[in-house]
PDB file of C-alpha atoms and ligand atoms in Angstrom:
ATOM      1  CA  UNK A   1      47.760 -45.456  -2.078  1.00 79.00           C
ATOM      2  CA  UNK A   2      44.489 -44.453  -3.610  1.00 82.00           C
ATOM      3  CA  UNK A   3      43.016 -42.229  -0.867  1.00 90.00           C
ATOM      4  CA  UNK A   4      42.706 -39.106  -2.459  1.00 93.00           C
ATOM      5  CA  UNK A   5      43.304 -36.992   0.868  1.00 91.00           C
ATOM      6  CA  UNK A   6      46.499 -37.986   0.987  1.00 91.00           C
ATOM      7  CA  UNK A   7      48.066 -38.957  -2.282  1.00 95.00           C
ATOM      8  CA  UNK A   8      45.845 -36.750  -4.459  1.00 94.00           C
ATOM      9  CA  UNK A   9      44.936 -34.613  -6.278  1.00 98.00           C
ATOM     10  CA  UNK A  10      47.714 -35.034  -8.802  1.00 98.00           C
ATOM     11  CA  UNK A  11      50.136 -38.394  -8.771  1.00 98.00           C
ATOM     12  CA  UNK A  12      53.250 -38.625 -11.135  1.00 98.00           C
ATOM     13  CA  UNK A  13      53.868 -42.290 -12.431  1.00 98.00           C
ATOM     14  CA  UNK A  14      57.309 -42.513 -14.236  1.00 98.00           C
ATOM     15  CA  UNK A  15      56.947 -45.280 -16.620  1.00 98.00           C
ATOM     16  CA  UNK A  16      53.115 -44.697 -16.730  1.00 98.00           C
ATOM     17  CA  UNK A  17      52.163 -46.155 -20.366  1.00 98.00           C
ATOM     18  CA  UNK A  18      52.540 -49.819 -20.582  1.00 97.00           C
ATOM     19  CA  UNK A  19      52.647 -52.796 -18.051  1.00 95.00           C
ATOM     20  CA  UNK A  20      52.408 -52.262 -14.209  1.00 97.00           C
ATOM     21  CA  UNK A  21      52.506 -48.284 -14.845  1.00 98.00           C
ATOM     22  CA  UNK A  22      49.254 -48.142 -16.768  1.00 98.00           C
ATOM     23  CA  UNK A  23      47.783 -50.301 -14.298  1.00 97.00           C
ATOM     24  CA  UNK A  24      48.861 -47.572 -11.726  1.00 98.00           C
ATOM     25  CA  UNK A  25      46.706 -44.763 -13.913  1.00 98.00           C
ATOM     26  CA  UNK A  26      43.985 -46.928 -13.904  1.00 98.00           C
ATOM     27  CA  UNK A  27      43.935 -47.580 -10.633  1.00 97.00           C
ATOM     28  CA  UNK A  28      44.196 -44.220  -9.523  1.00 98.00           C
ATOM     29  CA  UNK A  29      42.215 -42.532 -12.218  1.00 98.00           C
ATOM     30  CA  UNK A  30      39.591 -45.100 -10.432  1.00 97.00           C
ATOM     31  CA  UNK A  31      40.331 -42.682  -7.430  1.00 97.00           C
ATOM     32  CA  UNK A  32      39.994 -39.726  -8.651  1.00 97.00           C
ATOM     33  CA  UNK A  33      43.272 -38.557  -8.903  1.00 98.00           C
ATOM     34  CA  UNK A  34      44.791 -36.632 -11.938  1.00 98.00           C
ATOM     35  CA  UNK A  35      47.899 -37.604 -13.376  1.00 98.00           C
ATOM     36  CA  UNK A  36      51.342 -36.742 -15.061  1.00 98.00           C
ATOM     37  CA  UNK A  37      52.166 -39.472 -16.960  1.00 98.00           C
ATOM     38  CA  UNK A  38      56.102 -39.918 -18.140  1.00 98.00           C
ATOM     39  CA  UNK A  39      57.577 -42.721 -20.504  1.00 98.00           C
ATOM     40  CA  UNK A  40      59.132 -42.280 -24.190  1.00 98.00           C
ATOM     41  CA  UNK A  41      57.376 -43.753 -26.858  1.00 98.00           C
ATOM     42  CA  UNK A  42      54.418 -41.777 -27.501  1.00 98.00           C
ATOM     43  CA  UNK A  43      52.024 -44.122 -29.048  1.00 98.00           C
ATOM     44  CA  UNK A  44      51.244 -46.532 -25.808  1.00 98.00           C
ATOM     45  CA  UNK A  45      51.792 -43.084 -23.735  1.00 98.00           C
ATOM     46  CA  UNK A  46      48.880 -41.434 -25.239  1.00 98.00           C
ATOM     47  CA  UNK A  47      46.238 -44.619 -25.693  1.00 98.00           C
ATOM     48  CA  UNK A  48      46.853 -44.957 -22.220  1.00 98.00           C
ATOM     49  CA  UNK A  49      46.583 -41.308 -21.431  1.00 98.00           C
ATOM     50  CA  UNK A  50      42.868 -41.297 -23.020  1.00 98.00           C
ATOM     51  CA  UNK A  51      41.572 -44.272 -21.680  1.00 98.00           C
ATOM     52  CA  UNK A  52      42.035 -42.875 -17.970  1.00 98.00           C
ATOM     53  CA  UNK A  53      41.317 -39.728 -19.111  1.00 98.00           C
ATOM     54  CA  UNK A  54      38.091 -41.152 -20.041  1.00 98.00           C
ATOM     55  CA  UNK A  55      37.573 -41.898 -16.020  1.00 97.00           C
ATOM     56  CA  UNK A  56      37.039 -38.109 -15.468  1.00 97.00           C
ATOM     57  CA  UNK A  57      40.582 -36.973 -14.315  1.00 98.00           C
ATOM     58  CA  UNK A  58      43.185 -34.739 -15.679  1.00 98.00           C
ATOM     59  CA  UNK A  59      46.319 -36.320 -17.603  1.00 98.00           C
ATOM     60  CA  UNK A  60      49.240 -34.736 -18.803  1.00 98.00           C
ATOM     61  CA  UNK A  61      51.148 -36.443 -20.508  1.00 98.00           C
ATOM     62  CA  UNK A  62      55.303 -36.512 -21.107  1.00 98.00           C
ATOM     63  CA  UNK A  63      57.007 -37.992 -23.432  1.00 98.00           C
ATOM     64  CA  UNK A  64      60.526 -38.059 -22.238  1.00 98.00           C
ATOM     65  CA  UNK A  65      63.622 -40.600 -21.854  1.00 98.00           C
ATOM     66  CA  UNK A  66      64.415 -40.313 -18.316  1.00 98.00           C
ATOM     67  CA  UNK A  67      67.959 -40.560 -18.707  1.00 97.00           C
ATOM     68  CA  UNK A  68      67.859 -37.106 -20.462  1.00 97.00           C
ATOM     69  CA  UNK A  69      70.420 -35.038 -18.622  1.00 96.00           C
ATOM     70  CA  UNK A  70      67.355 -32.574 -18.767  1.00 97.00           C
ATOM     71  CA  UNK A  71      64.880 -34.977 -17.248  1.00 98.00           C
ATOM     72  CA  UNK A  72      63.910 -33.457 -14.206  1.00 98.00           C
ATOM     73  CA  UNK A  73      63.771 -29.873 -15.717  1.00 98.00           C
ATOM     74  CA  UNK A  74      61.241 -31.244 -18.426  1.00 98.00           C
ATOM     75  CA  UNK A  75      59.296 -32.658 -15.480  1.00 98.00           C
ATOM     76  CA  UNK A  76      59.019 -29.694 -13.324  1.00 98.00           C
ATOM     77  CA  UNK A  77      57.916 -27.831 -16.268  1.00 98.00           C
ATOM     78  CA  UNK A  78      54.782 -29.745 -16.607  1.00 98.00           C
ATOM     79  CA  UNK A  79      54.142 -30.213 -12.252  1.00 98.00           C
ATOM     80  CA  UNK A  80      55.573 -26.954 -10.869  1.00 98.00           C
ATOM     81  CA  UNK A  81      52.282 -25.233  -9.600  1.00 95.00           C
ATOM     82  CA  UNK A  82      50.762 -28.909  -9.368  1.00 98.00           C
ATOM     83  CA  UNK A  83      50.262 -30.785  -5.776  1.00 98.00           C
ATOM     84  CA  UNK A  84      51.882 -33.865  -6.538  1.00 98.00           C
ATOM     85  CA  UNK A  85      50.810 -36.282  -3.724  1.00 98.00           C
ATOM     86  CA  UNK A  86      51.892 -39.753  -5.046  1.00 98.00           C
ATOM     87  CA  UNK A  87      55.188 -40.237  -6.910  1.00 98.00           C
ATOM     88  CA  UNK A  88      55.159 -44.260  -8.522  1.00 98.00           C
ATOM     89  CA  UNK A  89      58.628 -44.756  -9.992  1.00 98.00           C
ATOM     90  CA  UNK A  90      58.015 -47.854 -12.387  1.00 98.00           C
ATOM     91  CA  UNK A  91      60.085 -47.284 -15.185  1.00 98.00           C
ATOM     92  CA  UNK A  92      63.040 -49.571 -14.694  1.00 94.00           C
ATOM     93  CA  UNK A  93      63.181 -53.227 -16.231  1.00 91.00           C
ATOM     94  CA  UNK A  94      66.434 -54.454 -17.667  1.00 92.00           C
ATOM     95  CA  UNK A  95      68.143 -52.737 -20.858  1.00 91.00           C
ATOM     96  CA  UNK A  96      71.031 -54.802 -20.306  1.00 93.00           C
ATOM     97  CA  UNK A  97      71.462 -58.244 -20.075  1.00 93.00           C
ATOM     98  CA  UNK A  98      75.248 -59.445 -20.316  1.00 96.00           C
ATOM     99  CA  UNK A  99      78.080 -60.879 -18.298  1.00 97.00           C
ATOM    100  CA  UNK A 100      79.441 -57.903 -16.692  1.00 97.00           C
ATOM    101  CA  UNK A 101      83.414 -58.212 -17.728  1.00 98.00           C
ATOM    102  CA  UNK A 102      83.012 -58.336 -21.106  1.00 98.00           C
ATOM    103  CA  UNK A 103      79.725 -56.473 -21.375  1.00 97.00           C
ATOM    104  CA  UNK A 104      79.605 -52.835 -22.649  1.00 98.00           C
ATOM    105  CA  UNK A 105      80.185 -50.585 -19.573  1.00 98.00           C
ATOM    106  CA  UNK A 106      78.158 -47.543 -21.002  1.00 97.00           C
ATOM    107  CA  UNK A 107      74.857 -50.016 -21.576  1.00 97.00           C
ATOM    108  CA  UNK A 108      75.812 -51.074 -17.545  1.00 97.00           C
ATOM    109  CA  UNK A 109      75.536 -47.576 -17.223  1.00 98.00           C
ATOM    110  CA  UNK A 110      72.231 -46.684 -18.256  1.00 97.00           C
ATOM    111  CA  UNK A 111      70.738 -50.001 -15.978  1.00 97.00           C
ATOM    112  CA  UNK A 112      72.182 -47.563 -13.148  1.00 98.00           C
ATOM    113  CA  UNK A 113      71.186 -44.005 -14.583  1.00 98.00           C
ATOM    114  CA  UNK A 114      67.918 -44.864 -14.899  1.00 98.00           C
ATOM    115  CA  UNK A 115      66.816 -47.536 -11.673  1.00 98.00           C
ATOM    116  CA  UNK A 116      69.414 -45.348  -9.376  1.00 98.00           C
ATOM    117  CA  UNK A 117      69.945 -42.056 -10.820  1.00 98.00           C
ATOM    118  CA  UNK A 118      66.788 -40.708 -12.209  1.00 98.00           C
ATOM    119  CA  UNK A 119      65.159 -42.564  -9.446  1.00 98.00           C
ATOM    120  CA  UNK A 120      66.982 -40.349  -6.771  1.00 98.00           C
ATOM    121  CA  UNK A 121      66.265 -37.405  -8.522  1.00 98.00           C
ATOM    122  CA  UNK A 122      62.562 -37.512  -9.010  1.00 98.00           C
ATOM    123  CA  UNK A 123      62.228 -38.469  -5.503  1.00 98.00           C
ATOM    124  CA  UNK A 124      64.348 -36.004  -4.030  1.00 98.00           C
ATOM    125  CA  UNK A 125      62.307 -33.942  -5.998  1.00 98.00           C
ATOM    126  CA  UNK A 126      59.052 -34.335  -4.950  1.00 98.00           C
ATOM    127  CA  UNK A 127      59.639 -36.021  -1.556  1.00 98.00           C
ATOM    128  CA  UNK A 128      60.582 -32.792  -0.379  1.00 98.00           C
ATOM    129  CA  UNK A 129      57.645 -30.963  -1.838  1.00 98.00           C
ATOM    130  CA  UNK A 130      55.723 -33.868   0.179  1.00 98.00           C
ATOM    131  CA  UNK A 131      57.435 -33.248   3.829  1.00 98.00           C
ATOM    132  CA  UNK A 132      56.684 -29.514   3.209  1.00 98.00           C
ATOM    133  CA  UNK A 133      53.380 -30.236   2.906  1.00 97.00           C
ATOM    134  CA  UNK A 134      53.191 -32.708   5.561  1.00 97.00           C
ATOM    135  CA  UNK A 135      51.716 -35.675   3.364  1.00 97.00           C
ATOM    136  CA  UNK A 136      51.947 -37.496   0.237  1.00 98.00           C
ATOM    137  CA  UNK A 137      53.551 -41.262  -0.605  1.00 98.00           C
ATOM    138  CA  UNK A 138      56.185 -42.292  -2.820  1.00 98.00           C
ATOM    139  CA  UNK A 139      56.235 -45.817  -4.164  1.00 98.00           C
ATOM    140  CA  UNK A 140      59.541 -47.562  -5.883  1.00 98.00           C
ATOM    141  CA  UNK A 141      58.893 -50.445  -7.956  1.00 98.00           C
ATOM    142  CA  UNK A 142      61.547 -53.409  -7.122  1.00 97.00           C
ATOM    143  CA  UNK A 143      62.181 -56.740  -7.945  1.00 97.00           C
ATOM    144  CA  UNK A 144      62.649 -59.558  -6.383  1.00 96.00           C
ATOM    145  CA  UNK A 145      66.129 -59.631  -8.220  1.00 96.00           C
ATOM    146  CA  UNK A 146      66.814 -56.981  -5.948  1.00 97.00           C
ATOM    147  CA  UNK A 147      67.382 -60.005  -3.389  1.00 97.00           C
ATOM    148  CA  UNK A 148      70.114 -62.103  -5.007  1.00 95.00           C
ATOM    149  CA  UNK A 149      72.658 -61.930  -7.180  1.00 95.00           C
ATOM    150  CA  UNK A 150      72.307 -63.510 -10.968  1.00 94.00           C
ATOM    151  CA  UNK A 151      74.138 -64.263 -14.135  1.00 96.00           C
ATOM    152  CA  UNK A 152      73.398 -61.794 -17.256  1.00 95.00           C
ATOM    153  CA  UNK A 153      71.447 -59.188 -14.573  1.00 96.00           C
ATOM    154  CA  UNK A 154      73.950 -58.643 -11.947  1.00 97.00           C
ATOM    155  CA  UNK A 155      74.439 -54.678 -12.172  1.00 98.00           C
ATOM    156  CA  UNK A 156      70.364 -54.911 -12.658  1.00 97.00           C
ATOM    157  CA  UNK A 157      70.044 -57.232  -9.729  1.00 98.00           C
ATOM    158  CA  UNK A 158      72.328 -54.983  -7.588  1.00 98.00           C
ATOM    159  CA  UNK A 159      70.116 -52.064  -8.570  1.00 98.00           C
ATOM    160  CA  UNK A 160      66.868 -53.366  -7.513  1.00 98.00           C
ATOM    161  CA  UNK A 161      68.764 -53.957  -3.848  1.00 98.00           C
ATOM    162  CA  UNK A 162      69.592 -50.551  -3.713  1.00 98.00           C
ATOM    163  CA  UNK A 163      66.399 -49.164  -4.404  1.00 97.00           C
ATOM    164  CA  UNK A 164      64.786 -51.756  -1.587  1.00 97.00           C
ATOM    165  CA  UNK A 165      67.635 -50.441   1.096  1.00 98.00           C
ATOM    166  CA  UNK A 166      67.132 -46.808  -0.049  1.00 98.00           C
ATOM    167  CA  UNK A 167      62.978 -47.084   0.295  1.00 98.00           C
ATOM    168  CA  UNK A 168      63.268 -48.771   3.907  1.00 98.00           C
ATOM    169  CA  UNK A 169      65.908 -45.429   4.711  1.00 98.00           C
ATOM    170  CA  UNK A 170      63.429 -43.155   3.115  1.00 98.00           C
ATOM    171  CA  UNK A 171      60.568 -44.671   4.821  1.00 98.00           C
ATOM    172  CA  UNK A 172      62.022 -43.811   8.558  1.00 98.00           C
ATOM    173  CA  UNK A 173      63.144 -40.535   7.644  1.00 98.00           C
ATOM    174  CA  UNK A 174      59.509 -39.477   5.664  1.00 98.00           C
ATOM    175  CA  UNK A 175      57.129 -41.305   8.057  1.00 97.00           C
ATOM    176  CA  UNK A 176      57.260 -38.713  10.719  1.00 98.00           C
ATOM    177  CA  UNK A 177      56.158 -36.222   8.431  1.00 98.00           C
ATOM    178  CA  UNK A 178      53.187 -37.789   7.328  1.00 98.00           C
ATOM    179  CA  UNK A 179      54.620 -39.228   3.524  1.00 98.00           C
ATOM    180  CA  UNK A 180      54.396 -42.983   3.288  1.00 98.00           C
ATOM    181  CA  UNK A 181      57.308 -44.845   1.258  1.00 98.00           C
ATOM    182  CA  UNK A 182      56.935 -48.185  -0.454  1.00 98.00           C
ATOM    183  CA  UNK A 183      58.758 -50.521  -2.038  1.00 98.00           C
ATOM    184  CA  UNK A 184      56.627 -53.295  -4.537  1.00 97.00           C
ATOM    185  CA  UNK A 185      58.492 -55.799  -5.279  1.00 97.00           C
ATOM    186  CA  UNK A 186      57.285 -57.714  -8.056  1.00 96.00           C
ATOM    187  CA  UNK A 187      58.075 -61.256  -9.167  1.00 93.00           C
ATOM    188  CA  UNK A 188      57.553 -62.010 -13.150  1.00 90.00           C
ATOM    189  CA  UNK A 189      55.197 -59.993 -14.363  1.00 91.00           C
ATOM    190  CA  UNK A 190      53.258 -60.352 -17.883  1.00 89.00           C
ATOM    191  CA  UNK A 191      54.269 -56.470 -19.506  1.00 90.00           C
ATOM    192  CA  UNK A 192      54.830 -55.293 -23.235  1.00 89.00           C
ATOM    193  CA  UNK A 193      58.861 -55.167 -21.997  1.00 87.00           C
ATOM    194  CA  UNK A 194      58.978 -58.622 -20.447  1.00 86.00           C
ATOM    195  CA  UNK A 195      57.110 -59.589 -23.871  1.00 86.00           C
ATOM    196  CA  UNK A 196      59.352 -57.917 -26.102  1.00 85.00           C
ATOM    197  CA  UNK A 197      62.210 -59.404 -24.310  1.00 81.00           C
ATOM    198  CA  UNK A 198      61.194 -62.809 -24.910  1.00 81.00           C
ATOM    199  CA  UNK A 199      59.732 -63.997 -21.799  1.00 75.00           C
ATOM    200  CA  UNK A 200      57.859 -67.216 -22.456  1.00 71.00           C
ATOM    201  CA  UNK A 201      54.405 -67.845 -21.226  1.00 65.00           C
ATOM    202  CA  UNK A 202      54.123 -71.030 -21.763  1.00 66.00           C
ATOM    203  CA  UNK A 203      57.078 -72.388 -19.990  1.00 65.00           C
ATOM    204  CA  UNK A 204      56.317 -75.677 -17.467  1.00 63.00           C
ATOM    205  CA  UNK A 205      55.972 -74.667 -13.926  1.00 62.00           C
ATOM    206  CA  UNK A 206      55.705 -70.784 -14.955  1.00 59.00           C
ATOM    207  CA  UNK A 207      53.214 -68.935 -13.458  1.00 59.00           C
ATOM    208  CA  UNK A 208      53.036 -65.251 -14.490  1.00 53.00           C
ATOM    209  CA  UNK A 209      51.081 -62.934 -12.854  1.00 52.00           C
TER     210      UNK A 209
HETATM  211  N1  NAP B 301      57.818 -57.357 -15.699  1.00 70.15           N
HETATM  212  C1  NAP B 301      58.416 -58.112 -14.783  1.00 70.15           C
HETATM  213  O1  NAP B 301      58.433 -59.356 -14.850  1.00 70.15           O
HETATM  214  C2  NAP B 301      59.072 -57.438 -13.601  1.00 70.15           C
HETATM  215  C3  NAP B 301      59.580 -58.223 -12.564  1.00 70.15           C
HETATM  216  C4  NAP B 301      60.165 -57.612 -11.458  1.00 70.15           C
HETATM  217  C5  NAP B 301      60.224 -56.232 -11.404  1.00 70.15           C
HETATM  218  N2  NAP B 301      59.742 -55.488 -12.427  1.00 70.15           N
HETATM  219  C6  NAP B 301      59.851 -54.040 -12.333  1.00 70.15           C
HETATM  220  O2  NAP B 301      58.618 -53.451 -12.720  1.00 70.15           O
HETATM  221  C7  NAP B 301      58.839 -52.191 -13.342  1.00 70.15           C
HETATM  222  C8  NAP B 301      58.106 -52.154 -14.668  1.00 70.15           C
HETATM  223  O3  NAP B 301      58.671 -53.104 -15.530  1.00 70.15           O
HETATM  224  P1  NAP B 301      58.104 -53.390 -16.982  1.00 70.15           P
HETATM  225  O4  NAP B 301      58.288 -54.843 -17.220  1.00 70.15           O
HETATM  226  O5  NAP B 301      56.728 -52.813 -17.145  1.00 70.15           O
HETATM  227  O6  NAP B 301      59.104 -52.634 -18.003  1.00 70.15           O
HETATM  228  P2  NAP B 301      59.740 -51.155 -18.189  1.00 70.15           P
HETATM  229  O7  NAP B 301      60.638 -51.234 -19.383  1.00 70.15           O
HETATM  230  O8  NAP B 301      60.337 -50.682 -16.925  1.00 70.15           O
HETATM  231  O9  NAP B 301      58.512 -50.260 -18.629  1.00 70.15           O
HETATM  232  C9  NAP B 301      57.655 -49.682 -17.706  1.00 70.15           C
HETATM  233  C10 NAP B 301      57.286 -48.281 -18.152  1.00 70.15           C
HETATM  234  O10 NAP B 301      58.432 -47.430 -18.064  1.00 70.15           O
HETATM  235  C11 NAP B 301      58.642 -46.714 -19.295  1.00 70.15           C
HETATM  236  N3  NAP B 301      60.096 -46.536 -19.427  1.00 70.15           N
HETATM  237  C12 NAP B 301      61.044 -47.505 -19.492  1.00 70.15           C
HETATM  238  N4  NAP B 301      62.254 -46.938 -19.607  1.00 70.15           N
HETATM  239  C13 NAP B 301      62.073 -45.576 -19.619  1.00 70.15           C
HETATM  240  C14 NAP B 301      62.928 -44.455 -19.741  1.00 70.15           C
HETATM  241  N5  NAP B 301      64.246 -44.600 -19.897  1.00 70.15           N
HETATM  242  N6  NAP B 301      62.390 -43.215 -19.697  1.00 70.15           N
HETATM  243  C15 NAP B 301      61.049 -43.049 -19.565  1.00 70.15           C
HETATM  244  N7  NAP B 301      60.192 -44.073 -19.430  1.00 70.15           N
HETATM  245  C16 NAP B 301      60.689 -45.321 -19.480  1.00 70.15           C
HETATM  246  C17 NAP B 301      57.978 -47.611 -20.343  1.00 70.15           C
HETATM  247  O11 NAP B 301      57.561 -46.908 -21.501  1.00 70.15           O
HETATM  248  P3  NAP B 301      58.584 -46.592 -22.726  1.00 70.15           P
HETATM  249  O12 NAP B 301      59.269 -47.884 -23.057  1.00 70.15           O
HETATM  250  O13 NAP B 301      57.707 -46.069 -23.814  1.00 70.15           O
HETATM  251  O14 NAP B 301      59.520 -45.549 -22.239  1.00 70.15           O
HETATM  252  C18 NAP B 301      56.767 -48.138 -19.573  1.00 70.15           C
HETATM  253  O15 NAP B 301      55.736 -47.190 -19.548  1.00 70.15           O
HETATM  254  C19 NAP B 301      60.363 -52.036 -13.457  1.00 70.15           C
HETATM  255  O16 NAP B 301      60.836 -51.238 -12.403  1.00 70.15           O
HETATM  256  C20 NAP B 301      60.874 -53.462 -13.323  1.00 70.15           C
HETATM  257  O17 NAP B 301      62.184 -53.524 -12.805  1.00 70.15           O
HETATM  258  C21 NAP B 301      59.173 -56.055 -13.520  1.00 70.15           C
END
C-alpha cells in the first residue's frame, strides 16, 4: 500500500507515533505520501511527526484519545478538504488485561470502544469517501489473538476476531469499487506498549519480531 496513485496523496494512520504506526509513516513518507498522524501523547507524536517530515511530505499531526466521544469530529477537522487514500488503523493493543467476571466492566469497555468502536467509525468514515472516489485502501491491524480465545485477554482476543471477520466483509463489498481492505495480523511485536507492558525479550524460545 505504498503506490501513491492509489493510496496517496494523503494517508491517515490512527496510532501513528510509536511501534508498528511509526513504521507505517516511515514507510509511506518513503512514498511520498503526506500524512495525518493521530495518537495521544504528544511527545513520541511529534518526534515522529518531524522525522518523516524530514522525508519531504506533509504531516499533520493530532493529538487525540480516540475514545473521545468527539473523535471523529476532531479528525474531520484536520482531513475534510484532504484526499485521504490510505486509512491504517493501528492503535489498538490491550488496556485491559483481567479475568473477565471479576474484572472492571468499564476498562472491558474501552478494549471494545477503541479496537471496535472507533475502528468502525473512522472507517465508515473514510471508506466511503474512498468508494466515491473509486480508489483508496484501508488497512486494520489484527492479532493473531484475534484467532483463539485466552485467559486475561479474552474481550481483547474476541476483538481482534471481529476486526479480521469485519475486514474480509469489507473487503468484498469495497473491492468492486476499486478500495483494497487488509487485515495485518501481527504476532509479538517489539513496540514502546508491548515494552511498557512488560513483555520480556529475553525469554527462551521467544522470538520477537
Ligand atoms: N505489539 C505486539 O506484540 C502486537 C501483537 C499483535 C497485534 N498487535 C496490534 O498492533 C497494533 C499496535 O500495537 P502496539 O503494540 O504498537 O500498541 P498500541 O498501544 O496500540 O499503540 C500503537 C499506537 O496507537 C496509539 N494509541 C493507542 N491507544 C490510543 C488511543 N486510545 N487513542 C489514540 N491513539 C492511541 C499509540 O500512541 P499513544 O499511546 O500516545 O496514544 C501508538 O501510536 C495494535 O492494534 C495491536 O493490537 C500488536
Amino acid at each position: 500500500m505504498t503506490d501513491k496513485n492509489v493510496y496517496g496523496p494523503w494517508a491517515v494512520v490512527a496510532g501513528g507515533s510509536e511501534g508498528v504506526g511509526a513504521a507505517f509513516a516511515d514507510r509511506l513518507a518513503d512514498a511520498g505520501i503526506n500524512l495525518v498522524l493521530i495518537a495521544r501523547k504528544p511527545g513520541p507524536l511529534n518526534e515522529t511527526a518531524e522525522k518523516v517530515r524530514a522525508k519531504g511530505v506533509e504531516v499533520r499531526t493530532l493529538e487525540l484519545d480516540l475514545l473521545d466521544p468527539g473523535a471523529l469530529a476532531a479528525i474531520r477537522a484536520v482531513t475534510d478538504g484532504l484526499e485521504v487514500g490510505l486509512l491504517i488503523f493501528n492503535a489498538g493493543a490491550n488496556s485491559y488485561g483481567h479475568e473477565f467476571v471479576t474484572g472492571d466492566l468499564t476498562r472491558v469497555q474501552g478494549v471494545l470502544d477503541l479496537n471496535i468502536t472507533a475502528q468502525m467509525a473512522l472507517t465508515h468514515h473514510f471508506g466511503a469517501l474512498m468508494k466515491e472516489r473509486g480508489r483508496g485502501g484501508i488497512m486494520l491491524v489484527g492479532s493473531l489473538s484475534g484467532y483463539l480465545g485466552q485467559a486475561q485477554i479474552s474481550v481483547y482476543s474476541a476483538a481482534k476476531a471481529f476486526s479480521r471477520v469485519f475486514a474480509e466483509g469489507l473487503w468484498l463489498e469495497l473491492r468492486p469499487h476499486g478500495v483494497h481492505v487488509l487485515e495485518l495480523v501481527l504476532g509479538v511485536t517489539r513496540t514502546p506498549a508491548m515494552e511498557r507492558a512488560g513483555l520480556r525479550m529475553d525469554l527462551p524460545g521467544l522470538r520477537v519480531a
